[in-house]
CSV table of C-alpha atoms in Angstrom, one decimal:
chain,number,residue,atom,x,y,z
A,1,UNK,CA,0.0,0.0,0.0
A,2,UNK,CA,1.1,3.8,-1.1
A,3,UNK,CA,2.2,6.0,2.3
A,4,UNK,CA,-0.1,8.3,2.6
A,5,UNK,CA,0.2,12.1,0.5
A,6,UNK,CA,0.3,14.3,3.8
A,7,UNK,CA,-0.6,18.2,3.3
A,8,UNK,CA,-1.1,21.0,5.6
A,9,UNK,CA,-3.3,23.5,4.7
A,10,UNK,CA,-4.5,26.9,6.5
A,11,UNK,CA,-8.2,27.7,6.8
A,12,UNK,CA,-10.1,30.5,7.6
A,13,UNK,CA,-13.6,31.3,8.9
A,14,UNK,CA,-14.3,34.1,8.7
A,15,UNK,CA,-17.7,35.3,10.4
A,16,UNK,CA,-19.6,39.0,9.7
A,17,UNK,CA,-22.8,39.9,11.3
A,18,UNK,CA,-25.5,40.8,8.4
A,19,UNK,CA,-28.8,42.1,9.5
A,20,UNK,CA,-28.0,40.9,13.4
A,21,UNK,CA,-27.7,37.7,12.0
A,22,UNK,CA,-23.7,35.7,12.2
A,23,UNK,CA,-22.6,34.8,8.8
A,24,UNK,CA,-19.6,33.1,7.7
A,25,UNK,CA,-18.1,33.1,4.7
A,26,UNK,CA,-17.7,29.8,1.8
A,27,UNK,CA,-16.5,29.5,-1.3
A,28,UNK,CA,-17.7,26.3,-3.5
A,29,UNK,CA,-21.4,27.5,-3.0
A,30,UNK,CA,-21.3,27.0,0.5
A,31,UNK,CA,-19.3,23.7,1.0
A,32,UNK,CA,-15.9,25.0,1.5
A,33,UNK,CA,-14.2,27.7,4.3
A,34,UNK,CA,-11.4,30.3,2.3
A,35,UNK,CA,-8.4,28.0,2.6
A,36,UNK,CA,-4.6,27.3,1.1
A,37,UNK,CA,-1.7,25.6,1.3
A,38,UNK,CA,0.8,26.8,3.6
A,39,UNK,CA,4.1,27.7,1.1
A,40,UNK,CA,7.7,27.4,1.2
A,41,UNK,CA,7.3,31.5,0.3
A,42,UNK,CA,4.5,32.6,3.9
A,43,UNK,CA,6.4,34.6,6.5
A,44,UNK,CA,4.3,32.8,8.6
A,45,UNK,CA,0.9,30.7,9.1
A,46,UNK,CA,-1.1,33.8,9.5
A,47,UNK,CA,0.6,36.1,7.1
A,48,UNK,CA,0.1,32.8,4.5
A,49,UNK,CA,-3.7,32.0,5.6
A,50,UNK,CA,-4.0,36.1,5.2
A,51,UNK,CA,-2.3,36.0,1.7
A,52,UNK,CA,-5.1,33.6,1.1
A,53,UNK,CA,-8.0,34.8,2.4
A,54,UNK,CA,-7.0,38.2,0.2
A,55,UNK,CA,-7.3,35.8,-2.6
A,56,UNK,CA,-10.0,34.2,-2.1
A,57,UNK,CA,-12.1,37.1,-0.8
A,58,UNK,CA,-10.5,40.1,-1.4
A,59,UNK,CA,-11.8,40.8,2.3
A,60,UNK,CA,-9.7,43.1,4.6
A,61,UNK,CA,-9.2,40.8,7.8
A,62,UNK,CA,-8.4,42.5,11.5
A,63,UNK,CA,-8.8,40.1,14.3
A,64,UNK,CA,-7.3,36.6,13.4
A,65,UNK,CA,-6.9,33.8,16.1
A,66,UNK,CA,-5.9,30.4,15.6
A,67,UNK,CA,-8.2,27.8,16.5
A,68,UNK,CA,-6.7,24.2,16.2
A,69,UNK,CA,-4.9,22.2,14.3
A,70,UNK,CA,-7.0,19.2,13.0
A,71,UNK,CA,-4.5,16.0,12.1
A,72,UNK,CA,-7.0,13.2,12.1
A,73,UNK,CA,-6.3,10.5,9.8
A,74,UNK,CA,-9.4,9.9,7.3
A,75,UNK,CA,-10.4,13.4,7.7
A,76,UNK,CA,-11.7,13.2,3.7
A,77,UNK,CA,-13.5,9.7,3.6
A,78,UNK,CA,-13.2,9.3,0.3
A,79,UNK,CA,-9.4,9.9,-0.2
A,80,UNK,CA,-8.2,7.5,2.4
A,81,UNK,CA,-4.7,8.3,0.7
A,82,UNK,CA,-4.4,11.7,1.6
A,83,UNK,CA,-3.3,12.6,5.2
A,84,UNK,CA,-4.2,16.3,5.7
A,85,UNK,CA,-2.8,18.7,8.4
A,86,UNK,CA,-5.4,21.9,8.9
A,87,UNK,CA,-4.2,24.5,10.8
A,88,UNK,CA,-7.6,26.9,11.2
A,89,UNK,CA,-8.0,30.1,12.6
A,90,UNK,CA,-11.4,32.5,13.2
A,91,UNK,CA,-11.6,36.2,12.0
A,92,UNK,CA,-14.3,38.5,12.5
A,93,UNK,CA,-14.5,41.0,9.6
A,94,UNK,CA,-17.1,44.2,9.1
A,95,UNK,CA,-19.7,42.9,6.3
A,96,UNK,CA,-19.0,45.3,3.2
A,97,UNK,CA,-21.3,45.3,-0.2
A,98,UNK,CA,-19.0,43.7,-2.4
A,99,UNK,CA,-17.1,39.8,-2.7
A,100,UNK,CA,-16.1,37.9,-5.2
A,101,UNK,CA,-18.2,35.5,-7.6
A,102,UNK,CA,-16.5,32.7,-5.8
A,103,UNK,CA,-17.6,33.5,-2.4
A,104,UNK,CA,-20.8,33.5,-0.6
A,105,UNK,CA,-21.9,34.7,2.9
A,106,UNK,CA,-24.0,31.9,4.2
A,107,UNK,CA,-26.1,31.9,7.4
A,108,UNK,CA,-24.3,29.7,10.0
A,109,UNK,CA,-27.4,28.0,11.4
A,110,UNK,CA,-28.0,26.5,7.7
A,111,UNK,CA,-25.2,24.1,8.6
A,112,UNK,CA,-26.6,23.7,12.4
A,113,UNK,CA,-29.7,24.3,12.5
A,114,UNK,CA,-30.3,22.6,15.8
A,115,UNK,CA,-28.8,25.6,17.6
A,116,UNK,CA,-30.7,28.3,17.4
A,117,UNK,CA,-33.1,29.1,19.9
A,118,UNK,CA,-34.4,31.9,18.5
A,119,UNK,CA,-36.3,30.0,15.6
A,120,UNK,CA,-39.7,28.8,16.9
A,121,UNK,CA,-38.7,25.3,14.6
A,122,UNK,CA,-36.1,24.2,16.5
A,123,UNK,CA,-38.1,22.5,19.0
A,124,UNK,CA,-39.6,20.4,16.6
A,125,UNK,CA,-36.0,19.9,14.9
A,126,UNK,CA,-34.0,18.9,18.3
A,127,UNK,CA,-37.0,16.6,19.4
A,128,UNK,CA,-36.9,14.7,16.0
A,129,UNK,CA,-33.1,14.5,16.4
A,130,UNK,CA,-32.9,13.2,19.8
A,131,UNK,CA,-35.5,10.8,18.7
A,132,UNK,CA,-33.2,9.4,15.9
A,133,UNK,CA,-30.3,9.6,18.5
A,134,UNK,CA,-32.1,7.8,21.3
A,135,UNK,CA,-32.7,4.8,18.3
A,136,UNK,CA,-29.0,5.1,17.6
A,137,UNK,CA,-28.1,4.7,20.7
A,138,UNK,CA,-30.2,1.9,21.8
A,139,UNK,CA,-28.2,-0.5,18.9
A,140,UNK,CA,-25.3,0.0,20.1
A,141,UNK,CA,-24.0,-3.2,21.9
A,142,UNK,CA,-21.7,-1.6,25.0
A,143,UNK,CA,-21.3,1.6,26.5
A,144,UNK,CA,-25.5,2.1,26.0
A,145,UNK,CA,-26.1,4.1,29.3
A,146,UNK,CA,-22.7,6.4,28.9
A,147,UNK,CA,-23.9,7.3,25.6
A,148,UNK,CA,-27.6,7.8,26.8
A,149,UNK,CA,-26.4,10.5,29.4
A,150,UNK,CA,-23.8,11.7,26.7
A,151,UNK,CA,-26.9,12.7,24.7
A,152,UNK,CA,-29.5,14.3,27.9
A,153,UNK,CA,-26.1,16.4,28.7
A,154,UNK,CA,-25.7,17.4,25.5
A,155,UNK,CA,-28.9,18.4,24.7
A,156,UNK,CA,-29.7,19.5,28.1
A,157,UNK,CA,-32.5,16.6,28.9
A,158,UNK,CA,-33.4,14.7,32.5
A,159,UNK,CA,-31.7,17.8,34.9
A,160,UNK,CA,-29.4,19.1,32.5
A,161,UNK,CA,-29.1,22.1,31.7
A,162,UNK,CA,-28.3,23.2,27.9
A,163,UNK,CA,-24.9,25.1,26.9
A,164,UNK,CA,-24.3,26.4,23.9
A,165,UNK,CA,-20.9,26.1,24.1
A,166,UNK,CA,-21.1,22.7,23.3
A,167,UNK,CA,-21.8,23.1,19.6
A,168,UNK,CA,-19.0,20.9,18.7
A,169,UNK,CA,-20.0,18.0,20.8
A,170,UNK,CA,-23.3,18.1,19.1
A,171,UNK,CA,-22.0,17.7,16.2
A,172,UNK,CA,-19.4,15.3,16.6
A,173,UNK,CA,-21.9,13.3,18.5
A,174,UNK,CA,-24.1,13.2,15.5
A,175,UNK,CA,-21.2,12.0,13.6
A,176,UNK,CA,-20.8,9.1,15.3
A,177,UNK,CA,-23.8,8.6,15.0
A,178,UNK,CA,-23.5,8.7,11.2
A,179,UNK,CA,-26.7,11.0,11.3
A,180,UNK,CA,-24.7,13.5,8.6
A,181,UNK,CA,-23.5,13.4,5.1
A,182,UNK,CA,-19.7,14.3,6.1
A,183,UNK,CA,-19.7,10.6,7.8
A,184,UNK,CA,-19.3,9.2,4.5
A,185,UNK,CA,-20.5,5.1,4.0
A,186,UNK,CA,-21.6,5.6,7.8
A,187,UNK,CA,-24.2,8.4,6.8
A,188,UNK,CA,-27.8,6.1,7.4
A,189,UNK,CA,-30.1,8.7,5.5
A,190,UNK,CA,-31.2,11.8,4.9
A,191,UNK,CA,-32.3,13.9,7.7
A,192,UNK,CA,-34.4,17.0,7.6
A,193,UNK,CA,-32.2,18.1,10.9
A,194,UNK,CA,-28.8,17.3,9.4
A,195,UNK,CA,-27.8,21.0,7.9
A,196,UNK,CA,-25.7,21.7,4.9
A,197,UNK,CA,-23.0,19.4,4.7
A,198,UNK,CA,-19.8,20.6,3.8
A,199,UNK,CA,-16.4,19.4,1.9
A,200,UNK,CA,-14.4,17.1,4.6
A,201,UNK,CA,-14.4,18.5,8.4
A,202,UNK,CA,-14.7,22.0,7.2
A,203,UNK,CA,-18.4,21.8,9.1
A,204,UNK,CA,-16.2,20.3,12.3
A,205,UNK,CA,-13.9,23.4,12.0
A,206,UNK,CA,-17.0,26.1,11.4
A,207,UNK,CA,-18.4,24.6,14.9
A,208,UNK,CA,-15.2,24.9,16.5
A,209,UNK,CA,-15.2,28.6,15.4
A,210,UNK,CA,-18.4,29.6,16.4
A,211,UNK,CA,-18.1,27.6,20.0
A,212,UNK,CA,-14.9,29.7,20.6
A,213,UNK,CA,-16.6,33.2,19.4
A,214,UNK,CA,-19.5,32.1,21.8
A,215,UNK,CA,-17.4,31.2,24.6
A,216,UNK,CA,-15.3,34.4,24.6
A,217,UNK,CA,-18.1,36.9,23.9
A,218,UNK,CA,-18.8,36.1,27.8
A,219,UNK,CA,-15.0,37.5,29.0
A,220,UNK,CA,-14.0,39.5,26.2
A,221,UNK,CA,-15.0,42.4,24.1
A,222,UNK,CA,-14.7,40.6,21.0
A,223,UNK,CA,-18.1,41.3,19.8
A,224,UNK,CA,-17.1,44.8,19.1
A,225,UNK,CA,-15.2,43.8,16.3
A,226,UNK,CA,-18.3,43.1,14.7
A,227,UNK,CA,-20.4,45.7,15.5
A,228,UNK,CA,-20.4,49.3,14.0
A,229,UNK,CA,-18.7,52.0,14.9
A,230,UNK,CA,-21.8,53.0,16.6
A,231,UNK,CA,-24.4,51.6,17.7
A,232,UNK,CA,-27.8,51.0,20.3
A,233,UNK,CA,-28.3,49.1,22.9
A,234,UNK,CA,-31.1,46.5,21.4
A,235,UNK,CA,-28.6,46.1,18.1
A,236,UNK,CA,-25.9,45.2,21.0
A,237,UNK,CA,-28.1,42.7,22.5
A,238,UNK,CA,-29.8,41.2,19.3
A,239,UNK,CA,-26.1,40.5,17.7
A,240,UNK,CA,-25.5,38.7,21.1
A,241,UNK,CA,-28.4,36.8,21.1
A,242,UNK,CA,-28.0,35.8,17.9
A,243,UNK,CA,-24.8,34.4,18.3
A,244,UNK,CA,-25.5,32.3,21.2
A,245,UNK,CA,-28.7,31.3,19.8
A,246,UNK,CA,-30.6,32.4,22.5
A,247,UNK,CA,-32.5,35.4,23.8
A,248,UNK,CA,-31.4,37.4,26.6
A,249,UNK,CA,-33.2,39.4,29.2
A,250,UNK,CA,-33.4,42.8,28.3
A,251,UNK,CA,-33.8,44.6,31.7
A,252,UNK,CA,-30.6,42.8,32.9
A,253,UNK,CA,-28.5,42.4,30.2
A,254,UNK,CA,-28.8,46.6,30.2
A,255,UNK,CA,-28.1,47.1,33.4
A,256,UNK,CA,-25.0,44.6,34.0
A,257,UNK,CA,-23.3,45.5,30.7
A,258,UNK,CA,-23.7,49.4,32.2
A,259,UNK,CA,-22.0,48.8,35.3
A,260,UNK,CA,-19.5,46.6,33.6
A,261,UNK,CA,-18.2,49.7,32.0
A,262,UNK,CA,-17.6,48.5,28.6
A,263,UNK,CA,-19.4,51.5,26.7
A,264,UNK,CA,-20.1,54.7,26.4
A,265,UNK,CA,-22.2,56.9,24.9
A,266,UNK,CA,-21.4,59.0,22.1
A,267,UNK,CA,-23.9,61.9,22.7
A,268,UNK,CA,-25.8,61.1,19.3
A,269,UNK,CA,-29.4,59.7,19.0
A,270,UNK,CA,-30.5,57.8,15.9
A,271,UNK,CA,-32.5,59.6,13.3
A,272,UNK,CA,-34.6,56.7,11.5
A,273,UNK,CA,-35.6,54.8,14.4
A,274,UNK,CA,-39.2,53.7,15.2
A,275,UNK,CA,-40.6,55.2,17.7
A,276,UNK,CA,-38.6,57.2,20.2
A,277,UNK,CA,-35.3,57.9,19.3
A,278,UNK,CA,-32.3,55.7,20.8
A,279,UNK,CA,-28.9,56.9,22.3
A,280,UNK,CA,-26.1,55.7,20.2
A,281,UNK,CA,-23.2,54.1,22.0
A,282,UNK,CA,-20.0,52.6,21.2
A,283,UNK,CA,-16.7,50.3,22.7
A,284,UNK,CA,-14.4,52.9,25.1
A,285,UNK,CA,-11.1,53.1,23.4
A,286,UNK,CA,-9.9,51.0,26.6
A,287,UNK,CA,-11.6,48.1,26.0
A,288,UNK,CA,-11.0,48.8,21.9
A,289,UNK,CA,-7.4,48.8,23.1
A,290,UNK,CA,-7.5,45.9,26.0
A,291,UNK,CA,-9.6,43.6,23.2
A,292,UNK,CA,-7.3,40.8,23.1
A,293,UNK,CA,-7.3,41.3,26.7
A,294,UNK,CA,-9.2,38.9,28.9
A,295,UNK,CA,-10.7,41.7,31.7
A,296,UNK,CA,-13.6,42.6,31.0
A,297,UNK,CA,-16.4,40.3,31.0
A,298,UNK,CA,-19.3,40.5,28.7
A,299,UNK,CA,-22.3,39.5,30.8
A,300,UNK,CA,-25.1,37.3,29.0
A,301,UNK,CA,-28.2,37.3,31.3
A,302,UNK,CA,-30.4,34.1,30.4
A,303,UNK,CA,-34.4,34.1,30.3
């Protein structure tokens, strides 16, 4: 047998809020992150994942943080050959009116659907899916009750509670299961819960992303760095809320992020706002400064 073709490529996701709403952006009509070969000729693996991304998407990138490095063999099922090394980072990035034909700003609850809250369907979706992993779960010939409480934890069942955080689990978990297309001859069928697949773990690496981005919006002020220059308190909240994938209460979340001290206002009202007009507000320059700081916690106050 041939030793395997080894590669190590960079990837890129690179998420934009659109209308409140996160977005990440795909080339291959949604299947694929921005991603490259890492070359003889790159500085560095950012400066070569950013001389890519330019490529790719012509998109100016500021905050870039590496993720993980994914080294798994049989990461492409149907190239058992080909042992690839994917270093992958997240960016946040302002949305602008223009991309390339190659690229597309996709929705990231079309690929997990399951996770947002905020969609009256996903009741319906989650029940039908912890159905189908309940079946799953009762073929399997050992480990029947670790996996039963793997699933209630996960999807916050029988005295758990759920956490968004664990997005990658979720996924992973439905994996094994072979309960979507990227587990290859293990894939049982089509699923109305399954979410658009994508081209090898790219979908694995998009979860990563977007658990990371959750997790730190609660200690840092990343969120600014997709947010305008100014902006109100409900566009605050509802970017929030729509990256967790859950709503927030408004009363609270108002008055903790006040006395957290992490904006201020800028002394301008809007002028095509509904209703009363709203102050206008925006990141101090300390915390703009401090970003990739850990200090200042972003409170999320839950229903």
């Amino acid at each position: 047998m041939p030793a395997a073709l080894t590669q190590t490529e960079l990837i890129a996701v690179l998420v934009s809020i659109i209308d409140y709403m996160p977005y990440v952006m795909t080339i291959n009509k949604g299947s694929t992150l921005p991603s490259g070969s890492f070359e003889p000729g790159h500085q560095s693996l950012q400066a070569g994942l950013r001389a890519w991304i330019h490529q790719q998407t012509r998109y100016p990138v500021g905050f870039l943080e590496q993720l993980y490095t994914f080294a798994d063999q049989d990461r492409i099922y149907n190239q058992p050959q080909v042992r690839s090394i994917s270093i992958s980072y997240l960016g946040l990035v302002r949305h602008q009116d223009f991309s390339l034909n190659e690229t597309e700003w996709h929705d990231w609850y079309e690929y997990f659907p399951w996770e947002n809250e905020l969609k009256p369907a996903v009741k319906n979706i989650r029940e039908t899916m912890v159905g189908a992993l309940y079946e799953w779960q009762s073929r399997k010939t050992e480990d029947t009750e670790q996996t039963k409480r793997r699933i209630e934890f996960l999807f916050g069942l029988n005295g758990y509670a759920w956490n968004e955080d664990l997005i990658l689990q979720r996924y992973e978990l439905l994996y094994e299961a072979g309960m979507v297309p990227e587990a290859g001859n293990r894939y049982l069928e089509r699923k109305d819960f399954a979410g658009q697949g994508m081209f090898a773990d790219h979908r694995r690496i998009l979860a990563t992303a977007i658990a990371r981005l959750r997790a730190q919006i609660k200690y840092k002020a990343l969120v600014f760095e997709l947010m305008p220059t100014e902006f109100t308190l409900l566009q605050l909240q509802k970017t929030i809320e729509r990256i967790i994938g859950r709503s927030l209460h408004k009363s609270n979340f108002r008055r903790m992020i006040e006395q957290q001290n992490l904006i201020e206002e800028t002394g301008h009202i809007t002028d095509h706002y509904r209703g009363r007009p709203a102050k206008l507000f925006r990141y101090q320059k300390s915390i703009v400064d401090a970003r990739a700081m850990s200090g200042s916690k972003l409170p999320l106050v839950r229903n």
